[in-house]
Coordinates of C-alpha atoms in Angstrom, one line a residue:
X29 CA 134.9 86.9 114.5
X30 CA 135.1 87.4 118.3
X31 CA 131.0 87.1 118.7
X32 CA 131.5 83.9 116.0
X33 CA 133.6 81.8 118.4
X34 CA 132.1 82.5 121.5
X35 CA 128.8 80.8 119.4
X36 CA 131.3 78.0 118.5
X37 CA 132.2 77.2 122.3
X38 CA 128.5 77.6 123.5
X39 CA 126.8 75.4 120.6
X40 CA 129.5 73.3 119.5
X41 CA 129.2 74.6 115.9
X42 CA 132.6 75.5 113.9
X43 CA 132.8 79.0 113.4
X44 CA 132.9 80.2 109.6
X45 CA 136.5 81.1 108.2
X46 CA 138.4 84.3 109.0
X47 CA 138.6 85.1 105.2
X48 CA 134.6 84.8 104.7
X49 CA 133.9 86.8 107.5
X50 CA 136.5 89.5 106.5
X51 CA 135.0 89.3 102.7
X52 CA 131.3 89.0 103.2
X53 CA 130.6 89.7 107.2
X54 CA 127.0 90.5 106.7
X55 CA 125.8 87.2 104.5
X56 CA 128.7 85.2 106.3
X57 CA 127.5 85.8 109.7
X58 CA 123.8 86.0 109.3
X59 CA 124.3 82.3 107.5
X60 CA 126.1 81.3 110.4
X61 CA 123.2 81.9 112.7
X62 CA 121.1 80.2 110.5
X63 CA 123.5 77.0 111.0
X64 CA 123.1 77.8 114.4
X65 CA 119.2 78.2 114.9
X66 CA 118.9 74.4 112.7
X67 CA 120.8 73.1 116.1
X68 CA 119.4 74.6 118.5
X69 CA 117.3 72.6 120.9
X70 CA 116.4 75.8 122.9
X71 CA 117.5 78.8 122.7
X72 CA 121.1 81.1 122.4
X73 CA 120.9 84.8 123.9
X74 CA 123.9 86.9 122.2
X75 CA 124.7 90.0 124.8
X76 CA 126.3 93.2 123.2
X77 CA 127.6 95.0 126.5
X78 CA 128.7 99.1 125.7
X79 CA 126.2 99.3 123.1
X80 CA 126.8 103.0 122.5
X81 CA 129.9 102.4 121.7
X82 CA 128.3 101.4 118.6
X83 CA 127.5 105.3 118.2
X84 CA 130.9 105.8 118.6
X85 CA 132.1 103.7 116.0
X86 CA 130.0 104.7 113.0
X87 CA 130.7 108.3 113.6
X88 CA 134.4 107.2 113.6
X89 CA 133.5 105.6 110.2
X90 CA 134.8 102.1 111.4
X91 CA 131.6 100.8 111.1
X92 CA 129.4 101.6 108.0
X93 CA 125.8 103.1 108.8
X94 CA 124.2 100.3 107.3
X95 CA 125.0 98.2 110.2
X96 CA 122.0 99.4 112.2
X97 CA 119.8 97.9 109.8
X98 CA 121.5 94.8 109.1
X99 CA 121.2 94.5 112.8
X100 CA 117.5 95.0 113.0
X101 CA 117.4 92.2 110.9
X102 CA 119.3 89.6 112.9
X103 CA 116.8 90.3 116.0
X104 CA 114.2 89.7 114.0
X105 CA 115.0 87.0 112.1
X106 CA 114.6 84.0 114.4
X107 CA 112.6 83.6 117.4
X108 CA 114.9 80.6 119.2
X109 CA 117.9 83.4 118.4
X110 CA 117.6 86.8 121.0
X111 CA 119.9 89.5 121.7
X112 CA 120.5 91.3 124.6
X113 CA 122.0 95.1 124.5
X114 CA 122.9 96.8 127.6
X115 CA 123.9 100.5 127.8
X116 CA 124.0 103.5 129.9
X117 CA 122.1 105.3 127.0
X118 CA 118.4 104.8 127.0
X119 CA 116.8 104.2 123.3
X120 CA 115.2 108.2 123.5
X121 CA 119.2 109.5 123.8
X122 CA 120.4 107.6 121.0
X123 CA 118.7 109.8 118.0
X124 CA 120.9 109.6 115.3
X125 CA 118.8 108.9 112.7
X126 CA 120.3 105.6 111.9
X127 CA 118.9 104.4 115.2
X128 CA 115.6 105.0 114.1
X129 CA 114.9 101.6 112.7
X130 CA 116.6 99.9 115.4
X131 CA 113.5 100.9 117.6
X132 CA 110.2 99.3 116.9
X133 CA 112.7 95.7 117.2
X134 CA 113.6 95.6 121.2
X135 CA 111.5 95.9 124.6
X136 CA 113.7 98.4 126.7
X137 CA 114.2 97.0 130.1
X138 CA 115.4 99.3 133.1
X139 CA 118.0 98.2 135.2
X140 CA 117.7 99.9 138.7
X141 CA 118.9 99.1 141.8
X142 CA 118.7 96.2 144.3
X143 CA 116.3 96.2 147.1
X144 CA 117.8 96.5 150.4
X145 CA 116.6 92.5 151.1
X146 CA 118.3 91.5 147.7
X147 CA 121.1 93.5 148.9
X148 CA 121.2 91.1 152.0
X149 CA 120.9 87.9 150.3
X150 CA 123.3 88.5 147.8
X151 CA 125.9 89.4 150.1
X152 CA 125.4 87.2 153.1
X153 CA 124.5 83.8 151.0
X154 CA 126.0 83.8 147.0
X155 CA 126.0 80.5 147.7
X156 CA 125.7 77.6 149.6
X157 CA 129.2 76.7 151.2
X158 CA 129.6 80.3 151.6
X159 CA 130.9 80.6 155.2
X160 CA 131.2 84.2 156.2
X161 CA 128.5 86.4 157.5
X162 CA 127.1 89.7 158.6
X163 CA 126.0 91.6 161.4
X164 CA 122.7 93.4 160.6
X165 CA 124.1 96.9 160.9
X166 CA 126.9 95.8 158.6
X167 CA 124.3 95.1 156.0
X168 CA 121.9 97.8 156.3
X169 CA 125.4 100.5 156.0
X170 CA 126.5 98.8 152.7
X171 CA 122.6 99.4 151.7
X172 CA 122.7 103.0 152.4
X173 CA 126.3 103.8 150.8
X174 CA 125.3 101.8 147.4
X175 CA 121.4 102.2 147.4
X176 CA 121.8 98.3 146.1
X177 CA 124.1 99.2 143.2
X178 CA 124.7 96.0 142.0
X179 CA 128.3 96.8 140.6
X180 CA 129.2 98.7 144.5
X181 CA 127.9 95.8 146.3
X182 CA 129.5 93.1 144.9
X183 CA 132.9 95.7 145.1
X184 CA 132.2 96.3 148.8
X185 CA 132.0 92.3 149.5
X186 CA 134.7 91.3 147.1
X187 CA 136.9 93.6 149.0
X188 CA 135.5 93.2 152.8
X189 CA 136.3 88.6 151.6
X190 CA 139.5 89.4 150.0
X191 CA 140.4 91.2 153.3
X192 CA 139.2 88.7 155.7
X193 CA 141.5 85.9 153.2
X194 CA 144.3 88.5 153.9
X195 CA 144.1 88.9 157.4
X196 CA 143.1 85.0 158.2
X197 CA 145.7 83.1 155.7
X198 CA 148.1 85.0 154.6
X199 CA 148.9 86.8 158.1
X200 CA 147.6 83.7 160.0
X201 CA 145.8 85.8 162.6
X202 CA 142.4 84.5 164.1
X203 CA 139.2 86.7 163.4
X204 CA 135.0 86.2 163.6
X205 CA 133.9 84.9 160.9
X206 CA 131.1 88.0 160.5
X207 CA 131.9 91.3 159.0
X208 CA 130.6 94.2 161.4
X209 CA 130.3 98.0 161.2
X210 CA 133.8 98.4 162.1
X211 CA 134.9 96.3 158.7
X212 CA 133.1 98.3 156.6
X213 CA 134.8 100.9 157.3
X214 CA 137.8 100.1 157.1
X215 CA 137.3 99.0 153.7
X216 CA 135.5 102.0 151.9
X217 CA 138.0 104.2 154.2
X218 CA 141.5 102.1 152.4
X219 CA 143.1 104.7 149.8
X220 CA 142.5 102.6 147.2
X221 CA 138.8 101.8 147.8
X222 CA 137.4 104.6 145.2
X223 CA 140.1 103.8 142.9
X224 CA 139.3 100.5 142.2
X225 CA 135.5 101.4 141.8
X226 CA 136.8 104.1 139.3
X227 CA 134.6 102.0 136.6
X228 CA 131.2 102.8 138.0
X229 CA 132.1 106.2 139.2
X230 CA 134.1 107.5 135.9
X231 CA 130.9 105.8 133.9
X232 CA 128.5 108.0 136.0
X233 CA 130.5 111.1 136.0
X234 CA 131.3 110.3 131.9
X235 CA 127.8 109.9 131.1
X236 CA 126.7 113.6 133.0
X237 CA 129.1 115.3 130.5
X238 CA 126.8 114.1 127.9
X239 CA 123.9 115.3 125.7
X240 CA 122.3 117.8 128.2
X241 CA 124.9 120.6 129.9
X242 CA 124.7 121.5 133.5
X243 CA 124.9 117.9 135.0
X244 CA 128.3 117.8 136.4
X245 CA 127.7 120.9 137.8
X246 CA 124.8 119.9 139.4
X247 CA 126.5 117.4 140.9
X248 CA 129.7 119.6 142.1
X249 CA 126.8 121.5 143.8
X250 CA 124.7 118.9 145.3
X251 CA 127.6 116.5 146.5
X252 CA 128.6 118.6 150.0
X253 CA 124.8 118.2 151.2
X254 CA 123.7 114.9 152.4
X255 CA 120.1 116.2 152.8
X256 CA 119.5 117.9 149.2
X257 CA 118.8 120.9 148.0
X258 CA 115.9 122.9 146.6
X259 CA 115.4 123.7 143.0
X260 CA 116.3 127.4 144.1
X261 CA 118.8 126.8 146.3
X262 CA 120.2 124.8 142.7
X263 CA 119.3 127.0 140.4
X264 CA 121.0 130.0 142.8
X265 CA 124.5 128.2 143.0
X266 CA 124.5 126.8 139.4
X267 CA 123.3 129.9 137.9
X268 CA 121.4 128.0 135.7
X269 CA 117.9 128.8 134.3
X270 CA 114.9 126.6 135.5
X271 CA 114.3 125.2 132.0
X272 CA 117.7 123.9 131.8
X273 CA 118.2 123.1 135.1
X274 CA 115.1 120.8 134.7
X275 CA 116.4 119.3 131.9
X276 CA 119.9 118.6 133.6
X277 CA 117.6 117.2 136.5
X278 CA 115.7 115.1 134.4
X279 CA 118.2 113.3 132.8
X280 CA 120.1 112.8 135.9
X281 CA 117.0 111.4 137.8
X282 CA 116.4 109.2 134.7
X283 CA 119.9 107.6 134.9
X284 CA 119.7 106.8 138.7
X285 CA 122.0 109.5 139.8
X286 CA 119.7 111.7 141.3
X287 CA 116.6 111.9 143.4
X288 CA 113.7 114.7 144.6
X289 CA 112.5 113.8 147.6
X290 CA 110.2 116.3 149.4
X291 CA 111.4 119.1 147.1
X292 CA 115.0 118.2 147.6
X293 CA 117.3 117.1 145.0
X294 CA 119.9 114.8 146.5
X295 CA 122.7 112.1 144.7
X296 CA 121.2 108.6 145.1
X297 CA 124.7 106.4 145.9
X298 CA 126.0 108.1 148.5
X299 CA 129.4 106.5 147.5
X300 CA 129.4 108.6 144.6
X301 CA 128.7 111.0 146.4
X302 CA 131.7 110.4 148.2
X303 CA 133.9 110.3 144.9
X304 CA 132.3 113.8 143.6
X305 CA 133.3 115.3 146.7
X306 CA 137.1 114.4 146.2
X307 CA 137.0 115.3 142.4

């Protein structure tokens, strides 16, 4: 119904009825795309955000196992009509069996970080009346504590604007109009700062508790040293055997958590690295 209405607002086609959609979903809904498709002069992008939760749902038996497959069949079944799913699961983790078919039908797409000059532009010109700046040392520390995570730098410039609005209108005091060192800082150093990125840092943390054991740990371990550590130096304080502890590594590394540099294993976001330290 939800996914329906949003279709209704974007296309300007009336949604079906509550009471079709609660008695037939599957023909109801895959007639209204049909509808759709016949009106379309370009084309309509559906995006499913959380798509494990899907997972989640069928083994709660709240959605029937079927669904996969009917699924399978809406991506396929119109070329003006796409859909985009975004997850912290990659296909290869999601291996229940009813996934399976789901596979051969989408183009997985990684989503890594910014590059330190995207970094820059995205902070220091969203737009074009945007009138606050940066120094350069400003922007090259907000680099190194995210690594360009999208989700940490738009937090660390939401909150460095919100403070500058604080500080210029609501208190009335004069300031420069460019965020420095100093103001960066201040912000990831308020009380609240990790607390209100709790979304990317729980999702990180959440995920490492999954599939393969030993990740948190790793992380416990590797969080006090800036600079890494070797695989022994790991597998010495984890007590973990090399198999496993590669397999912890490697599923780490392939969610952007971790990295081996020069033999090291270090966290990536040194923000989170940050967090881990406190937990």
């Amino acid at each position: 119904m939800a996914i329906c209405d949003e279709i209704s607002q974007t296309v300007k086609l009336p949604p079906p009825s509550d009471a079709d959609l609660l008695n037939l979903p599957y023909r109801t809904f895959e007639r209204y795309l049909k509808q759709v498709e016949a009106q379309l002069d370009g084309g309509l992008i559906i995006a499913l955000d959380e798509f494990e939760k899907i997972e989640d749902l069928i083994e709660a038996k709240k959605i029937p196992v079927d669904f996969m497959g009917f699924l399978r069949g809406l991506v396929q079944m119109s070329s003006k009509i796409a859909f985009a799913f975004a997850g912290l699961h990659t296909l290869e983790e999601m291996t229940t069996d009813y996934f399976q078919p789901f596979f051969a039908s989408v183009i997985p797409i990684h989503v890594g970080f910014q590059e330190r000059a995207a970094t820059r532009q995205i902070l220091a010109n969203p737009g074009d009346d945007f009138p606050l700046d940066y120094t350069l040392e400003a922007l090259d520390e907000i680099y190194a504590l995210t690594h360009g995570q999208p989700y940490l730098v738009q937090l660390l410039g939401f909150q460095l604007v919100r403070r500058y609005n604080n500080f210029v209108f609501e208190q009335g005091r004069p300031r420069d109009s460019v965020f420095t060192l100093e103001d960066v800082e201040v912000v990831i150093n308020e009380p609240g700062f990790f607390k209100q990125g709790r979304y990317y840092f729980t999702g990180v943390w959440g995920q490492a508790a999954r599939s393969v054991e030993g990740q948190q740990a790793i992380l416990r371990v590797l969080a006090p040293h800036t600079e890494g550590l070797s695989l022994d130096a790991l597998a010495q304080s984890t007590n973990m055997n090399n198999a496993d502890l590669q397999e912890a590594l490697n599923t780490l590394k392939r969610h952007d958590v971790v990295e081996e540099t020069q033999g090291s294993w270090r966290i990536i976001v040194e923000l989170f690295r940050r967090w881990v330290l406190q937990q």
